[in-house]
Structures are given as C-alpha cells and as structure tokens.
PDB file of C-alpha atoms in Angstrom:
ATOM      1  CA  UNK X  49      -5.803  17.150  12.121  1.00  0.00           C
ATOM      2  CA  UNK X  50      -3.261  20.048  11.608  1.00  0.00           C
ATOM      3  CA  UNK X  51      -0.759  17.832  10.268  1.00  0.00           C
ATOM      4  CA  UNK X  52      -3.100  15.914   8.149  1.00  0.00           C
ATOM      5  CA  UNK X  53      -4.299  19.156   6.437  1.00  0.00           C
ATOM      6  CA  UNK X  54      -0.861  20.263   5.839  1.00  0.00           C
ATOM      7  CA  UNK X  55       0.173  17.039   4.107  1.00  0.00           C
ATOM      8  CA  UNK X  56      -3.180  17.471   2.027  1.00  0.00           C
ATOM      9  CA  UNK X  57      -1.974  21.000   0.998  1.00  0.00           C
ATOM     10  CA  UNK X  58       1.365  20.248   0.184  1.00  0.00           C
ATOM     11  CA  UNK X  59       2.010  20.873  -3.378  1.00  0.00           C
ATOM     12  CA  UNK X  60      -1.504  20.368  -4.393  1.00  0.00           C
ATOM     13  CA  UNK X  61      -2.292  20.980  -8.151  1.00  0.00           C
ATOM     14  CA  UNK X  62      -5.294  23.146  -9.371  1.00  0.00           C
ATOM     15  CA  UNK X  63      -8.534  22.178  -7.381  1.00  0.00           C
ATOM     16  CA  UNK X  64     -10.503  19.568  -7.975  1.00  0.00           C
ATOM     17  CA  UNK X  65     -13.749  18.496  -6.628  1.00  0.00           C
ATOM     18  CA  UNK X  66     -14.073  14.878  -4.992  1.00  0.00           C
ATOM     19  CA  UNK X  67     -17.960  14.963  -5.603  1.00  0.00           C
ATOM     20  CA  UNK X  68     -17.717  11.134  -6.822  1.00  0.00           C
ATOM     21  CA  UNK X  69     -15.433  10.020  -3.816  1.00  0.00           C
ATOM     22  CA  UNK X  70     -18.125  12.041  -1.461  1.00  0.00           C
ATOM     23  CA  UNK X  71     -21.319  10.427  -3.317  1.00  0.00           C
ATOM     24  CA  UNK X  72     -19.365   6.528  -2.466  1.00  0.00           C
ATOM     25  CA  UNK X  73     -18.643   7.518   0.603  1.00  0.00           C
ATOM     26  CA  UNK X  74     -21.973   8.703   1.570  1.00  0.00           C
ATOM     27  CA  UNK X  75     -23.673   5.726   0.001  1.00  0.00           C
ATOM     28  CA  UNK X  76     -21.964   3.638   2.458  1.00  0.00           C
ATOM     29  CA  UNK X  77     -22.191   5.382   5.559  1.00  0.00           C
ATOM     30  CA  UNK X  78     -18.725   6.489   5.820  1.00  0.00           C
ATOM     31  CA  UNK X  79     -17.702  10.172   7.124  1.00  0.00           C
ATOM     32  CA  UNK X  80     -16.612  12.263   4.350  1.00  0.00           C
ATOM     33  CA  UNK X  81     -14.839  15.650   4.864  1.00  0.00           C
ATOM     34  CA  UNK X  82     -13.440  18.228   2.149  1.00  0.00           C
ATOM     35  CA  UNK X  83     -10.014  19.880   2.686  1.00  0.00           C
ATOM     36  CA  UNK X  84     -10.811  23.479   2.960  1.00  0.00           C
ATOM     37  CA  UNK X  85      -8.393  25.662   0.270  1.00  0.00           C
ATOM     38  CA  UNK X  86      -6.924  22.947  -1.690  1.00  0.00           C
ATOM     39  CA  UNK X  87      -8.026  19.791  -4.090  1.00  0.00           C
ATOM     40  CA  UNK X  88      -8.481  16.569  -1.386  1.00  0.00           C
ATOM     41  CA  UNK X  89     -10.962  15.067   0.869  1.00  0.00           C
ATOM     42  CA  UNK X  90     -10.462  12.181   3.999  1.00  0.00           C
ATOM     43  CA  UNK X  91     -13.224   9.286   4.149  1.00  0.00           C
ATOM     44  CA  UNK X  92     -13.273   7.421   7.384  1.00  0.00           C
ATOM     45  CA  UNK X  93     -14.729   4.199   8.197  1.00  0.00           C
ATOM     46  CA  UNK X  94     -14.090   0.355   9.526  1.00  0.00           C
ATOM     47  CA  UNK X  95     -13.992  -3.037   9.316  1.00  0.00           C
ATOM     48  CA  UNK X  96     -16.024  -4.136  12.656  1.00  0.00           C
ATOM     49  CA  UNK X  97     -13.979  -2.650  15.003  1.00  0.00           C
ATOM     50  CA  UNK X  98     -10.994  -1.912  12.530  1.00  0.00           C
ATOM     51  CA  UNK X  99     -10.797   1.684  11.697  1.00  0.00           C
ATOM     52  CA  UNK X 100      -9.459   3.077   8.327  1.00  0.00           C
ATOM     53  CA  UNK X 101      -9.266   6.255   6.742  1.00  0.00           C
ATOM     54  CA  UNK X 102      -8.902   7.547   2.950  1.00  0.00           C
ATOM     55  CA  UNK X 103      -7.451  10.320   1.717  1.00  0.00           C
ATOM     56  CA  UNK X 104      -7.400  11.844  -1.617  1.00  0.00           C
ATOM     57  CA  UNK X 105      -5.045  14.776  -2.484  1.00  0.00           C
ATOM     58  CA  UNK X 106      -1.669  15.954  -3.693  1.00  0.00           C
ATOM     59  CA  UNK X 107       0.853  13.295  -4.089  1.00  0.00           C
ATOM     60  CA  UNK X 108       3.038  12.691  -1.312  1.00  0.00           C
ATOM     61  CA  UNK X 109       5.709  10.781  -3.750  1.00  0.00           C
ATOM     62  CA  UNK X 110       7.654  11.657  -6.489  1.00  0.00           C
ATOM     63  CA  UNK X 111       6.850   9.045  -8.012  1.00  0.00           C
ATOM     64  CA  UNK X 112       3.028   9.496  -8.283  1.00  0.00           C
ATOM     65  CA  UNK X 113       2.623  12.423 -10.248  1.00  0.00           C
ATOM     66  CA  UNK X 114      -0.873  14.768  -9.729  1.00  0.00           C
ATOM     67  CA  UNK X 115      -3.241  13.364  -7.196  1.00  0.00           C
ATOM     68  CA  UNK X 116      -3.097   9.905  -5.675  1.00  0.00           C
ATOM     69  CA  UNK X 117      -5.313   7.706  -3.461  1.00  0.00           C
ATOM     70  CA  UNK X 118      -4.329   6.580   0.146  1.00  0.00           C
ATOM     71  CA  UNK X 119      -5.731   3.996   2.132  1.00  0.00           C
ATOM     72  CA  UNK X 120      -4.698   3.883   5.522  1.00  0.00           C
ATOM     73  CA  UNK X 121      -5.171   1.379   8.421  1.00  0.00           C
ATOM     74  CA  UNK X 122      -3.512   1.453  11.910  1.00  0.00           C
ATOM     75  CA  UNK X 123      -3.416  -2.439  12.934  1.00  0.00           C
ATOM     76  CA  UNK X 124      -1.672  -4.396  16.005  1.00  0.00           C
ATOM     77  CA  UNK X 125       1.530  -5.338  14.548  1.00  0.00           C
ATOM     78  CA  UNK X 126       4.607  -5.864  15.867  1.00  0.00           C
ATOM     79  CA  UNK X 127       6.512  -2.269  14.618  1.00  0.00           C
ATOM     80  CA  UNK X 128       9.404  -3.767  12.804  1.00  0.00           C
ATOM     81  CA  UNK X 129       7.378  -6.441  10.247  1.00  0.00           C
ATOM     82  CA  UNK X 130       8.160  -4.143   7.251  1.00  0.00           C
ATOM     83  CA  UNK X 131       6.464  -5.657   4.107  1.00  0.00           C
ATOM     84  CA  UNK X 132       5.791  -3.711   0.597  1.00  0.00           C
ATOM     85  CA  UNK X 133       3.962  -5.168  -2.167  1.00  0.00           C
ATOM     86  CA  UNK X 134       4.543  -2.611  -5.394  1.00  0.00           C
ATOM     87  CA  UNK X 135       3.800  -3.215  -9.754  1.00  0.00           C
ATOM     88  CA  UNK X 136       6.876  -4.088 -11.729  1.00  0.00           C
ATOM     89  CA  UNK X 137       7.254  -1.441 -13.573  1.00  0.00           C
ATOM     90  CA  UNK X 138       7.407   0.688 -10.737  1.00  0.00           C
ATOM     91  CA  UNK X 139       9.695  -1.761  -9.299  1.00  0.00           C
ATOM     92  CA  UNK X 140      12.194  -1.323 -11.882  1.00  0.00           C
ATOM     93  CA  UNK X 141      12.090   2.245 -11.749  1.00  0.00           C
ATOM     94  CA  UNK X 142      12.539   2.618  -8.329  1.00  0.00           C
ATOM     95  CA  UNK X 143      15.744  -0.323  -8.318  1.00  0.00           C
ATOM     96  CA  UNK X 144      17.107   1.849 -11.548  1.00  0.00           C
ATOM     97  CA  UNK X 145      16.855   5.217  -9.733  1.00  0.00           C
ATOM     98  CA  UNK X 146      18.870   3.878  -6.159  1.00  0.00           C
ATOM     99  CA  UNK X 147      21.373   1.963  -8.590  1.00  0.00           C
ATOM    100  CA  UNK X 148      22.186   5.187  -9.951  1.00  0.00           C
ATOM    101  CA  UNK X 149      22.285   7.386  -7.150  1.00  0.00           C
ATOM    102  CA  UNK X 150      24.991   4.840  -5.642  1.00  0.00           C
ATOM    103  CA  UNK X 151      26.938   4.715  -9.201  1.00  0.00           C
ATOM    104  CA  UNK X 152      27.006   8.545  -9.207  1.00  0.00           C
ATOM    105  CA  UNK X 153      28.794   8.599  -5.389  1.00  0.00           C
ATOM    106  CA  UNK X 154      25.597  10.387  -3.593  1.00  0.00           C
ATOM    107  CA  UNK X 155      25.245   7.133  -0.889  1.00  0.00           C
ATOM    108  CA  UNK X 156      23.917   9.517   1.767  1.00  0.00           C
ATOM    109  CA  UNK X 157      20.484  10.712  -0.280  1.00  0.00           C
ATOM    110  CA  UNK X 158      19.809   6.904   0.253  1.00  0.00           C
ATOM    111  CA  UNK X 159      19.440   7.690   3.590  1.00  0.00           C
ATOM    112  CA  UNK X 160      18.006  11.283   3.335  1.00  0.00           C
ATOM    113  CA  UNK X 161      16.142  12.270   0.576  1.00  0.00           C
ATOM    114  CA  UNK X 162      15.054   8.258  -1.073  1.00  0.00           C
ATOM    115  CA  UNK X 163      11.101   7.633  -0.069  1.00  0.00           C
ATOM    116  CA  UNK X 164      10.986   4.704   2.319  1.00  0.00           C
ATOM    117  CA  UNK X 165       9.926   2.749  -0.399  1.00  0.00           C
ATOM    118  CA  UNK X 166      13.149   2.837  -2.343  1.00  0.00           C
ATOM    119  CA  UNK X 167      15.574   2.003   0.897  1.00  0.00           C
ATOM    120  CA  UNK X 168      13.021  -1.260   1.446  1.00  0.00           C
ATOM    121  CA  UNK X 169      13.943  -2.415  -1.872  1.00  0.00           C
ATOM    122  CA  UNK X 170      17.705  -2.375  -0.916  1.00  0.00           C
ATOM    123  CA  UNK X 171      16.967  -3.278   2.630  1.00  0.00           C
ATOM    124  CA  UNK X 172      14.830  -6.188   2.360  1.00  0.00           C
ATOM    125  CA  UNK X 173      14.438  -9.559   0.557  1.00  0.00           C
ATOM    126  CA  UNK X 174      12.415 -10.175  -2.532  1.00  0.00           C
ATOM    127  CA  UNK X 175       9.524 -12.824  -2.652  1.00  0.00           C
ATOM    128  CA  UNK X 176      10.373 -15.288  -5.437  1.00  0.00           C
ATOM    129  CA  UNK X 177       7.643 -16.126  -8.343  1.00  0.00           C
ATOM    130  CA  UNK X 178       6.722 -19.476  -7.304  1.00  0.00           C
ATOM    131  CA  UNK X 179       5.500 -17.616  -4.097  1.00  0.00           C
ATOM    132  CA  UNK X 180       3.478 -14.960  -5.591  1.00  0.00           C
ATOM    133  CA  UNK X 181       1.548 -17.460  -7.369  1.00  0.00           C
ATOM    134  CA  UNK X 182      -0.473 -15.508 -10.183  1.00  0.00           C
ATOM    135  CA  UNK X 183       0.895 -11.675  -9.213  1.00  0.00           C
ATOM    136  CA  UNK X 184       4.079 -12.753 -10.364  1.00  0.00           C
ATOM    137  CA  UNK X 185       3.467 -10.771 -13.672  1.00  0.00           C
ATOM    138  CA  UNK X 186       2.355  -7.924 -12.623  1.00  0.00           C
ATOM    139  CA  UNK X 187       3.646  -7.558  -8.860  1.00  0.00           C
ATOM    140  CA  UNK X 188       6.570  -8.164  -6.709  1.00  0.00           C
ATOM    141  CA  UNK X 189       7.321  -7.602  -2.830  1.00  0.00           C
ATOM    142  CA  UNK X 190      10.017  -7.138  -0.303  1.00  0.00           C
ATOM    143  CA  UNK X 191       9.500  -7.783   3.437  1.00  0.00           C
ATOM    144  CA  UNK X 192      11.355  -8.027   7.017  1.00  0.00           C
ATOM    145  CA  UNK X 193      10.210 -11.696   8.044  1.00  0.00           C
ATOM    146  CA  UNK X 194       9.584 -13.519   4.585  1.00  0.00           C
ATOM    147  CA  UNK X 195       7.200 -16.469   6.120  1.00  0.00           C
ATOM    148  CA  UNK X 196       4.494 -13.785   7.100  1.00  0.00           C
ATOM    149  CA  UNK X 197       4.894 -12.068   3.819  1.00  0.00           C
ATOM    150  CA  UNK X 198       4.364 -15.180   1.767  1.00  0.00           C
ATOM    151  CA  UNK X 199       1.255 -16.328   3.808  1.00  0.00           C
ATOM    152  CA  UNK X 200       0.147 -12.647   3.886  1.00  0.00           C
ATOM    153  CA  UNK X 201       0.082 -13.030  -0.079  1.00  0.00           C
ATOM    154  CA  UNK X 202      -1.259 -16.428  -0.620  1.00  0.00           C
ATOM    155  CA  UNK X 203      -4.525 -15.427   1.133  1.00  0.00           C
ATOM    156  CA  UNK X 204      -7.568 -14.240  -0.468  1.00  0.00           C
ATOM    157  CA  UNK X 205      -5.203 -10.851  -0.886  1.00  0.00           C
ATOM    158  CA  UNK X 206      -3.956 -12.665  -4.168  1.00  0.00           C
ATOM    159  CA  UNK X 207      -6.918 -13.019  -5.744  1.00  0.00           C
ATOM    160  CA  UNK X 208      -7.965  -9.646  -4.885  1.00  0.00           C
ATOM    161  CA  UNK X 209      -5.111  -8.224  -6.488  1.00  0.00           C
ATOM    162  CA  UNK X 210      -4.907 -10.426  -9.551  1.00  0.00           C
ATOM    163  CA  UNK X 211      -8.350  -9.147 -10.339  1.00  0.00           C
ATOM    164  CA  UNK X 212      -6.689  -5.527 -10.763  1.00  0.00           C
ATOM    165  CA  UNK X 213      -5.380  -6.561 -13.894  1.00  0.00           C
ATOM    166  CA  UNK X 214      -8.508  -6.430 -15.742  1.00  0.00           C
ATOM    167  CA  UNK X 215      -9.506  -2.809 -14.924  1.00  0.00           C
ATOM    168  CA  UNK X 216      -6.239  -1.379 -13.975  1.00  0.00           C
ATOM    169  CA  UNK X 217      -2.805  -0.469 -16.560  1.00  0.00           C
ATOM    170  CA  UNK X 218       0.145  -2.513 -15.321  1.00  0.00           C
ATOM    171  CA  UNK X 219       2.239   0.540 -14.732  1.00  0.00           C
ATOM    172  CA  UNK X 220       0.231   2.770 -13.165  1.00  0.00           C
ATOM    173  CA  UNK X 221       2.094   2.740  -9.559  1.00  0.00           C
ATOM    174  CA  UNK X 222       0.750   1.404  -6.346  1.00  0.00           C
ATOM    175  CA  UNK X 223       2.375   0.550  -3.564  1.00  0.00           C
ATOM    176  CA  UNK X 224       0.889  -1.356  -0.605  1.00  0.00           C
ATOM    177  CA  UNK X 225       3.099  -1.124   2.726  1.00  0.00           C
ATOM    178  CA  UNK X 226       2.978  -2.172   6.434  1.00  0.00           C
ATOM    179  CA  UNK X 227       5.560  -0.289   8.319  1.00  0.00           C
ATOM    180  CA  UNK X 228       5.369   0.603  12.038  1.00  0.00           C
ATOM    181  CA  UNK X 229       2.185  -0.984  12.577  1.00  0.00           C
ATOM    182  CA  UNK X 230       0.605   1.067   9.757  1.00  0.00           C
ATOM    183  CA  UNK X 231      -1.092  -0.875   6.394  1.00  0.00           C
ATOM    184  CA  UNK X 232      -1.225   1.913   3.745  1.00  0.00           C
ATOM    185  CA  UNK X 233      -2.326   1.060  -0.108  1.00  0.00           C
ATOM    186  CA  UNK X 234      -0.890   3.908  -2.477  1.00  0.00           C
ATOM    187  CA  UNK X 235      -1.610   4.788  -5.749  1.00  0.00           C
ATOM    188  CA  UNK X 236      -2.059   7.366  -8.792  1.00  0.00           C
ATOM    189  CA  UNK X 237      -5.491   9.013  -9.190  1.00  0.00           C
ATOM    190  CA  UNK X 238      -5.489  12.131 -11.352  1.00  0.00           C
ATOM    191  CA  UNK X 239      -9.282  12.431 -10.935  1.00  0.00           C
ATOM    192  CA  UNK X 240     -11.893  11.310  -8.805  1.00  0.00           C
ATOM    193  CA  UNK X 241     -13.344   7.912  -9.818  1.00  0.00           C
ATOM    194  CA  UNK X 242     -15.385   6.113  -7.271  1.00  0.00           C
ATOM    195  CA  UNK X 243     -15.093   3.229  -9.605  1.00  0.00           C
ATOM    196  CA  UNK X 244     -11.358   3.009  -9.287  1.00  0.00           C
ATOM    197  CA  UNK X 245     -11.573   3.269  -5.541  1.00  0.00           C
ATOM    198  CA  UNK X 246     -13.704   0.415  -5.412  1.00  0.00           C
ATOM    199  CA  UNK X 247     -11.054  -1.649  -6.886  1.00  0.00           C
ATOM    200  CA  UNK X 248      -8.800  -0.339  -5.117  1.00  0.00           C
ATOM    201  CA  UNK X 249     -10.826  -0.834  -1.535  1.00  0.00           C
ATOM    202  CA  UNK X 250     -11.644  -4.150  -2.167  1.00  0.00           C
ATOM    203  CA  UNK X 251      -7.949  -5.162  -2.655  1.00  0.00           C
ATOM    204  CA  UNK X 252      -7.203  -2.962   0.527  1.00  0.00           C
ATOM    205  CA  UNK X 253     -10.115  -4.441   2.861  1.00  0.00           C
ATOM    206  CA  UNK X 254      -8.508  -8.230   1.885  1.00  0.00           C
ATOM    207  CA  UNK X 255      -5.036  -6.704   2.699  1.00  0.00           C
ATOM    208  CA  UNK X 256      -6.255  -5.406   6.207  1.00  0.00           C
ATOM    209  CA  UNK X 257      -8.792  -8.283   7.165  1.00  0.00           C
ATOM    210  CA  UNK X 258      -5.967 -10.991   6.349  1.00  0.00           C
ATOM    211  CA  UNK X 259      -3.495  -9.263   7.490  1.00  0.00           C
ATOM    212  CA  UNK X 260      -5.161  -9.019  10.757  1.00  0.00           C
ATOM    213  CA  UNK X 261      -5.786 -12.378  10.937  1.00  0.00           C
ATOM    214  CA  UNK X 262      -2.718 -13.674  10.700  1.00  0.00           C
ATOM    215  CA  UNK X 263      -1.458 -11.233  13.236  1.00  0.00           C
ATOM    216  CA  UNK X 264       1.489 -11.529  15.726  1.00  0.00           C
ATOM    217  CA  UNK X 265       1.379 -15.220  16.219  1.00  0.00           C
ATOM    218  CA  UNK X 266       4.534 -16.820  15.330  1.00  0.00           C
ATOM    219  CA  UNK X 267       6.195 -14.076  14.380  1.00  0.00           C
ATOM    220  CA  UNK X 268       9.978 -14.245  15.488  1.00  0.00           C
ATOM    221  CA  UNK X 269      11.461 -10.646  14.330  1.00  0.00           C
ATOM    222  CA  UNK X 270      14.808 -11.433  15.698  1.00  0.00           C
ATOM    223  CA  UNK X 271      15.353 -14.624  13.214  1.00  0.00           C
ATOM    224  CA  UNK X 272      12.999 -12.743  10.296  1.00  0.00           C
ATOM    225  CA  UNK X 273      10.851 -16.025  10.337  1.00  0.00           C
ATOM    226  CA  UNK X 274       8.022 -17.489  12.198  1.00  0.00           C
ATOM    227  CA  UNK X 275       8.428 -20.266  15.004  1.00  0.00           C
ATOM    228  CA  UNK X 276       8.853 -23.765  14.408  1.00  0.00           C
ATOM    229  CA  UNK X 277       4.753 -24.168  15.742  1.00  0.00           C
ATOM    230  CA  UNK X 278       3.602 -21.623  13.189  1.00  0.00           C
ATOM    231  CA  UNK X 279       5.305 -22.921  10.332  1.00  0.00           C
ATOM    232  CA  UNK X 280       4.376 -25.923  10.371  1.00  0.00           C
ATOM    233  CA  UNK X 281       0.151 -25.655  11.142  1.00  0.00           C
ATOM    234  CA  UNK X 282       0.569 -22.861   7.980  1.00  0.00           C
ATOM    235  CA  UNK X 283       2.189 -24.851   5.663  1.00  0.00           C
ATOM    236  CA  UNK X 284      -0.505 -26.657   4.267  1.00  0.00           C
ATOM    237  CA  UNK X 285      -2.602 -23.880   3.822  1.00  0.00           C
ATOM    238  CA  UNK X 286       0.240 -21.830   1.837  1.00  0.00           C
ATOM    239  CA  UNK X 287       0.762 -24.654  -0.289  1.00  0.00           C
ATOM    240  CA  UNK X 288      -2.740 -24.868  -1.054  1.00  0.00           C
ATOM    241  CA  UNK X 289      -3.585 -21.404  -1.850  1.00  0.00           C
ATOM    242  CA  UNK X 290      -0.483 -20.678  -3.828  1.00  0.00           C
ATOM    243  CA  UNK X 291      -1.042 -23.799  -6.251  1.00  0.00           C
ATOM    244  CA  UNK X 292      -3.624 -22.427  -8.137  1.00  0.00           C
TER     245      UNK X 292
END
C-alpha cells in the first residue's frame, strides 16, 4: 500500500476530485478509496474470481502528460509472454524518440532511462495489418511469441477496441501491456470521466477475460510460437475472426 501511495503522489498536478470515478465505482459495487494529500483514487474489483484494480492519478509516463487511467490485472501467465498493443500515433512517437537517442550516441538511456514501452518496440516483432484485422488504422502491437498475440487480438478484444474509435481521438495515447504476468491498459485522463472509463473498462475486461482464456496452453516461449497441437485446433478460429 506504501508503494502504491507513493507512485500515486509522484509528481501529481493540482488536486482534483475523482467524485465521478467514485459515483461508477460505487454503482457497481466496487471498493473505492481516495489517495489522502494528492489528486488520485484506486477502484478494486473482479471478474469471477479475477481480481483487478484501477487507479487514477499522476502520470507515471512521460508520455502521458497530467493524469492518466490504469487498469491493472495480475493473471497466470507464463512471465516472459511480453505483448503491447499501443495507437499509431503514439507508436510513431515513441519509434522517432529511440531512433534518435541511438543517432545522437546515448545507446545506454535505452537501457536506463527509455519506459519499457519504448525498448519493446525495438525488442519485439510487429503484428502485420492483415492480422490486426480492423485496428490496423488506428493500432499496432509488438509481442514475445507472435501466435498468442495474433489470437489474443482476433478475439472479441478487436471489436472492443475498434469501437474506441467512435468516442475516443486517435492520438490520445494508450497503451495496453502484459509483462511479467501483469495485463495493464494505460491511458491519458486529464479529468475524471466515468464515461471514458467505461470505454475504456469494457475494452480492458475483453483484454483480461480473453486473455485468460487462451492462457498457457501451447505456449512454447523458447521457439516464440505455440506447439504444433495448438496451432493447428486455433487456426480456424483466427481465420474466422480476423476476416471480417
């Protein structure tokens, strides 16, 4: 809790109150709690036995000015599937800014001072258009073992995100990640707005629900792909949901 606090506090802009995000949360049943000295609240909650936590507070990002909006789920995945789904525009920033770090002969900040997100860009593989289906636009996404990724995205997680587009600006940043186990959805929000969260839940309740059920099976982290069994009893399905 100490360490959750701190990050809450750390250069946190002029106080806010969350009195929307505690009116949705209480609607729903979820435990709401302020941050005591500082703009930022955490919501907790779950998915059946899933839990998840939000947290709303000073941005823990450079590139998320002001506030922003975390969603955060601990799930049972193997620690090194790395996968990051991020806008384009952000995308493009973020390949500009490590392009010219390595131009201008500072290699090591890559290492040191680059968010995690940044290093995955270099790091890992990029999902091609025909794979993203209808985020191709708007979206793009790295990952460790490319088969999950791909299946991860043609589920009922691309709908959820397409439907962004109609309420949310193409380059306002969000990031969704699963690193060490941990799903987390990450994005700008200067103010409070339950309505925004909703959109913003609903794409991360499809991200955690589908991402649990594809789980560990078939997963071969050594050859970044999934066994010969597993590719071939998903295949089908893939094809299916990314042809519309």
């Amino acid at each position: 809790m100490l360490n959750l606090m701190s990050r809450l506090l750390a250069r946190s802009p002029a106080r806010v109150e969350p009195l929307a995000l505690e009116q949705w949360a209480r609607a729903r049943g979820h435990k709401f709690q302020r941050v005591r000295s500082a703009a930022g609240c955490v919501i907790d909650g779950q998915f059946g036995a899933q839990s998840w936590r939000i947290e709303w507070g000073a941005s823990q990002r450079s590139y998320i000015p002001g506030f922003e909006l975390r969603l955060i789920a601990e799930l049972d995945l193997p620690k090194g599937l790395m996968c990051m789904v991020l806008n384009r525009s952000l995308m493009a920033a973020m390949e500009k800014t490590v392009y010219d770090q390595f131009v201008s002969d500072v290699q090591t900040r890559i290492d040191t001072d680059t968010p995690s997100e940044m290093r995955w860009l270099v790091m890992y593989g990029k999902v091609g258009p025909q794979e993203l289906g209808r985020l191709r636009e708007r979206y793009g996404a790295v990952g460790s073992v490319m088969p999950w990724l791909v299946q991860w995205l043609a589920s009922p997680l691309n709908e959820a995100l397409s439907a962004t587009a109609d309420d949310i600006r193409s380059d306002q940043p969000v990031v969704l990640t699963i690193g060490r186990g941990r799903l987390t959805l990450r994005t700008a929000m200067g103010k409070p707005d339950a309505a925004v969260l909703a959109i913003w839940f609903s794409v991360f309740e499809h991200a955690v629900r589908q991402a649990c059920r594809l789980g560990v099976d078939g997963v071969d982290l050594n050859s970044g792909g999934l066994t010969a069994a597993s590719s071939l009893s998903e295949a089908g399905q893939v094809s299916n949901l990314l042809g519309a």
